[in-house]
Tab-separated table of C-alpha atoms in Angstrom:
chain	number	residue	atom	x	y	z
D	1	MET	CA	-9.733	111.483	194.715
D	2	SER	CA	-12.015	114.411	194.065
D	3	ARG	CA	-12.992	113.170	190.580
D	4	TYR	CA	-13.178	109.957	188.618
D	5	HIS	CA	-10.396	109.021	186.238
D	6	PRO	CA	-10.673	110.941	182.922
D	7	LEU	CA	-11.113	107.690	180.977
D	8	LEU	CA	-14.070	106.809	183.229
D	9	VAL	CA	-15.553	110.256	182.680
D	10	THR	CA	-15.189	109.886	178.916
D	11	LEU	CA	-16.704	106.402	178.932
D	12	HIS	CA	-19.548	107.483	181.233
D	13	TRP	CA	-20.725	110.271	178.937
D	14	LEU	CA	-20.095	108.347	175.716
D	15	LEU	CA	-22.035	105.361	177.061
D	16	ALA	CA	-24.832	107.628	178.288
D	17	VAL	CA	-25.290	108.996	174.758
D	18	LEU	CA	-25.014	105.564	173.105
D	19	ILE	CA	-27.379	103.813	175.533
D	20	ILE	CA	-30.010	106.546	175.359
D	21	ALA	CA	-29.743	106.563	171.554
D	22	ALA	CA	-30.142	102.761	171.414
D	23	LEU	CA	-33.178	102.938	173.712
D	24	LEU	CA	-34.758	105.724	171.661
D	25	ILE	CA	-34.180	103.837	168.410
D	26	GLY	CA	-35.614	100.687	169.950
D	27	PHE	CA	-38.687	102.292	171.511
D	28	PHE	CA	-39.579	104.905	168.923
D	29	VAL	CA	-38.261	103.614	165.605
D	30	LEU	CA	-37.884	99.832	165.583
D	31	ALA	CA	-40.896	99.057	167.772
D	32	THR	CA	-43.192	101.156	165.593
D	33	MET	CA	-41.861	99.916	162.238
D	34	PRO	CA	-43.308	96.740	160.708
D	35	ASN	CA	-40.798	93.991	159.928
D	36	THR	CA	-41.881	94.175	156.285
D	37	ASP	CA	-40.500	97.711	155.941
D	38	PRO	CA	-37.272	97.407	153.900
D	39	ARG	CA	-35.654	100.226	155.932
D	40	LYS	CA	-35.861	98.152	159.110
D	41	ILE	CA	-32.824	96.017	158.249
D	42	ASN	CA	-30.578	99.095	158.008
D	43	ILE	CA	-31.906	100.482	161.281
D	44	LEU	CA	-31.401	97.083	162.916
D	45	LEU	CA	-27.826	97.146	161.638
D	46	VAL	CA	-27.183	100.467	163.402
D	47	HIS	CA	-29.012	99.303	166.566
D	48	MET	CA	-27.178	95.980	166.744
D	49	ALA	CA	-23.744	97.424	165.943
D	50	GLY	CA	-24.395	100.074	168.590
D	51	GLY	CA	-25.268	97.348	171.085
D	52	MET	CA	-21.971	95.577	170.394
D	53	LEU	CA	-20.082	98.855	170.822
D	54	ILE	CA	-21.908	99.513	174.094
D	55	LEU	CA	-20.938	96.054	175.368
D	56	ALA	CA	-17.267	96.582	174.495
D	57	LEU	CA	-17.189	100.022	176.135
D	58	MET	CA	-19.001	98.743	179.247
D	59	ILE	CA	-16.412	95.990	179.678
D	60	ILE	CA	-13.611	98.540	179.338
D	61	ARG	CA	-15.383	100.881	181.760
D	62	PHE	CA	-15.852	98.130	184.327
D	63	ILE	CA	-12.163	97.164	184.139
D	64	VAL	CA	-11.005	100.787	184.393
D	65	ARG	CA	-13.336	101.351	187.335
D	66	MET	CA	-11.869	98.348	189.148
D	67	LEU	CA	-8.287	99.481	188.485
D	68	THR	CA	-8.550	103.193	189.303
D	69	SER	CA	-9.329	105.078	192.453
D	70	GLY	CA	-12.308	107.365	192.651
D	71	PRO	CA	-14.027	109.659	195.082
D	72	VAL	CA	-15.425	108.331	198.318
D	73	ALA	CA	-19.015	107.154	198.127
D	74	ALA	CA	-21.509	110.000	198.068
D	75	THR	CA	-24.099	110.314	200.769
D	76	THR	CA	-27.729	111.275	200.345
D	77	GLY	CA	-28.435	111.966	203.995
D	78	PHE	CA	-30.660	108.871	204.028
D	79	PRO	CA	-28.835	105.697	205.203
D	80	LEU	CA	-31.130	103.317	203.319
D	81	LEU	CA	-30.571	105.136	200.023
D	82	ASP	CA	-26.826	105.169	200.671
D	83	ARG	CA	-26.879	101.370	201.095
D	84	VAL	CA	-28.947	100.883	197.905
D	85	ALA	CA	-26.821	103.160	195.691
D	86	PRO	CA	-23.967	100.681	195.005
D	87	PHE	CA	-26.492	98.034	193.932
D	88	VAL	CA	-28.081	100.508	191.544
D	89	HIS	CA	-24.716	101.435	190.036
D	90	TYR	CA	-23.765	97.807	189.491
D	91	GLY	CA	-27.332	97.210	188.336
D	92	PHE	CA	-26.576	99.423	185.339
D	93	TYR	CA	-23.805	97.027	184.323
D	94	ALA	CA	-26.070	94.008	184.810
D	95	LEU	CA	-28.934	95.542	182.837
D	96	VAL	CA	-26.699	96.520	179.931
D	97	PHE	CA	-25.162	93.042	179.832
D	98	LEU	CA	-28.649	91.500	179.931
D	99	MET	CA	-29.779	93.835	177.150
D	100	VAL	CA	-26.906	92.746	174.943
D	101	ALA	CA	-27.399	89.063	175.796
D	102	SER	CA	-31.131	89.156	175.048
D	103	GLY	CA	-30.537	91.120	171.848
D	104	TYR	CA	-27.798	88.736	170.727
D	105	THR	CA	-29.988	85.718	171.506
D	106	THR	CA	-32.875	87.210	169.539
D	107	ALA	CA	-30.543	87.933	166.614
D	108	LEU	CA	-29.354	84.337	166.547
D	109	LEU	CA	-32.859	82.878	166.852
D	110	ALA	CA	-34.252	85.167	164.144
D	111	GLY	CA	-31.295	84.689	161.781
D	112	LEU	CA	-30.428	88.377	161.869
D	113	ASN	CA	-26.752	87.595	161.398
D	114	ARG	CA	-27.648	86.606	157.827
D	115	SER	CA	-30.347	89.126	156.962
D	116	VAL	CA	-28.859	92.168	158.721
D	117	PHE	CA	-25.083	91.681	158.654
D	118	ALA	CA	-24.625	89.413	155.613
D	119	HIS	CA	-27.381	91.149	153.606
D	120	SER	CA	-28.674	87.744	152.473
D	121	GLY	CA	-31.980	89.165	151.341
D	122	GLU	CA	-33.866	86.895	153.726
D	123	PRO	CA	-36.958	88.607	155.089
D	124	LEU	CA	-37.247	89.406	158.747
D	125	PRO	CA	-39.606	87.205	160.747
D	126	GLU	CA	-43.206	88.434	160.730
D	127	THR	CA	-42.723	89.443	164.355
D	128	PHE	CA	-39.969	89.209	166.926
D	129	ASP	CA	-42.535	88.712	169.707
D	130	ILE	CA	-42.371	84.927	169.170
D	131	TYR	CA	-38.926	84.907	170.780
D	132	PRO	CA	-38.873	84.998	174.608
D	133	SER	CA	-35.467	86.694	174.407
D	134	PHE	CA	-37.063	89.572	172.481
D	135	VAL	CA	-39.787	89.963	175.093
D	136	ALA	CA	-37.039	90.016	177.739
D	137	HIS	CA	-35.119	92.574	175.643
D	138	GLY	CA	-38.094	94.942	175.715
D	139	THR	CA	-38.706	94.422	179.423
D	140	ILE	CA	-35.051	94.978	180.309
D	141	ALA	CA	-35.050	98.104	178.112
D	142	ALA	CA	-37.966	99.510	180.106
D	143	VAL	CA	-36.209	98.740	183.408
D	144	LEU	CA	-32.980	100.299	182.108
D	145	ALA	CA	-34.890	103.422	181.061
D	146	GLY	CA	-36.313	103.571	184.600
D	147	PHE	CA	-32.820	103.250	186.084
D	148	ILE	CA	-31.623	106.095	183.871
D	149	ALA	CA	-34.541	108.288	184.989
D	150	LEU	CA	-33.754	107.543	188.656
D	151	HIS	CA	-30.074	108.259	188.030
D	152	VAL	CA	-30.905	111.660	186.537
D	153	LEU	CA	-33.271	112.426	189.435
D	154	ALA	CA	-30.525	111.502	191.907
D	155	VAL	CA	-28.110	113.890	190.189
D	156	VAL	CA	-30.730	116.659	190.288
D	157	PHE	CA	-31.336	115.916	193.995
D	158	HIS	CA	-27.615	116.149	194.754
D	159	GLN	CA	-27.153	119.318	192.720
D	160	LEU	CA	-30.265	121.250	193.749
D	161	VAL	CA	-31.243	119.892	197.178
D	162	ARG	CA	-28.027	118.655	198.763
D	163	LYS	CA	-25.933	121.226	196.858
D	164	ASP	CA	-22.940	118.904	197.214
D	165	HIS	CA	-21.691	119.401	193.625
D	166	LEU	CA	-21.738	115.650	193.059
D	167	LEU	CA	-21.863	116.092	189.292
D	168	ARG	CA	-18.393	117.645	189.385
D	169	ARG	CA	-16.975	114.196	190.143
D	170	MET	CA	-18.055	112.971	186.693
D	171	LEU	CA	-16.712	115.982	184.788
D	172	PHE	CA	-13.244	116.690	183.480
D	173	GLY	CA	-10.862	118.602	185.698
D	174	ARG	CA	-7.930	118.246	187.995
D	175	ARG	CA	-8.085	115.194	190.237
D	176	VAL	CA	-7.111	116.162	193.770
D	177	ILE	CA	-6.432	113.704	196.529
D	178	ASN	CA	-8.782	114.621	199.340
D	179	PRO	CA	-6.947	114.921	202.653
D	180	ILE	CA	-8.151	112.557	205.334
D	181	VAL	CA	-9.361	114.507	208.319
D	182	THR	CA	-8.806	112.752	211.619
D	183	PRO	CA	-10.411	113.887	214.851
D	184	HIS	CA	-7.998	115.165	217.488
């Protein structure tokens, strides 16, 4: 195939927007806002609901990816990078699942199911830093942000240096079966 399945393309770009938005909210809004700020519960509601949506879409994306054919693996021209690439791609799945798991664990430990979703009126804990799962959540978020930066750099490398039009594979368009060329 010359391109990924249209459902994979849709999920890729939708998840990219959702994950980047969740990271930005986490780093630049929630992390800077004291837990005593009454607005924080509503922002946590959006952040946590977004995390659940991301998990659901990632599961769907993983299943669709396993069930559909896609283009042959891209090459960078560097064998070591070519061997690392599949681990990085599956690393995205692992990091997102770890993000959701650490966020969910923190929510349970801090009673956020009551204060955020049930609007019980219970105050947030003074700090979330007392929960190891929250510390892990922040660390995993930083690693995920690094993975995203590397992913974008790899796309730029393919587009501008290799000029192999790799990005086209993750855009909408006609999927063509690439003919297999055999040496004569």
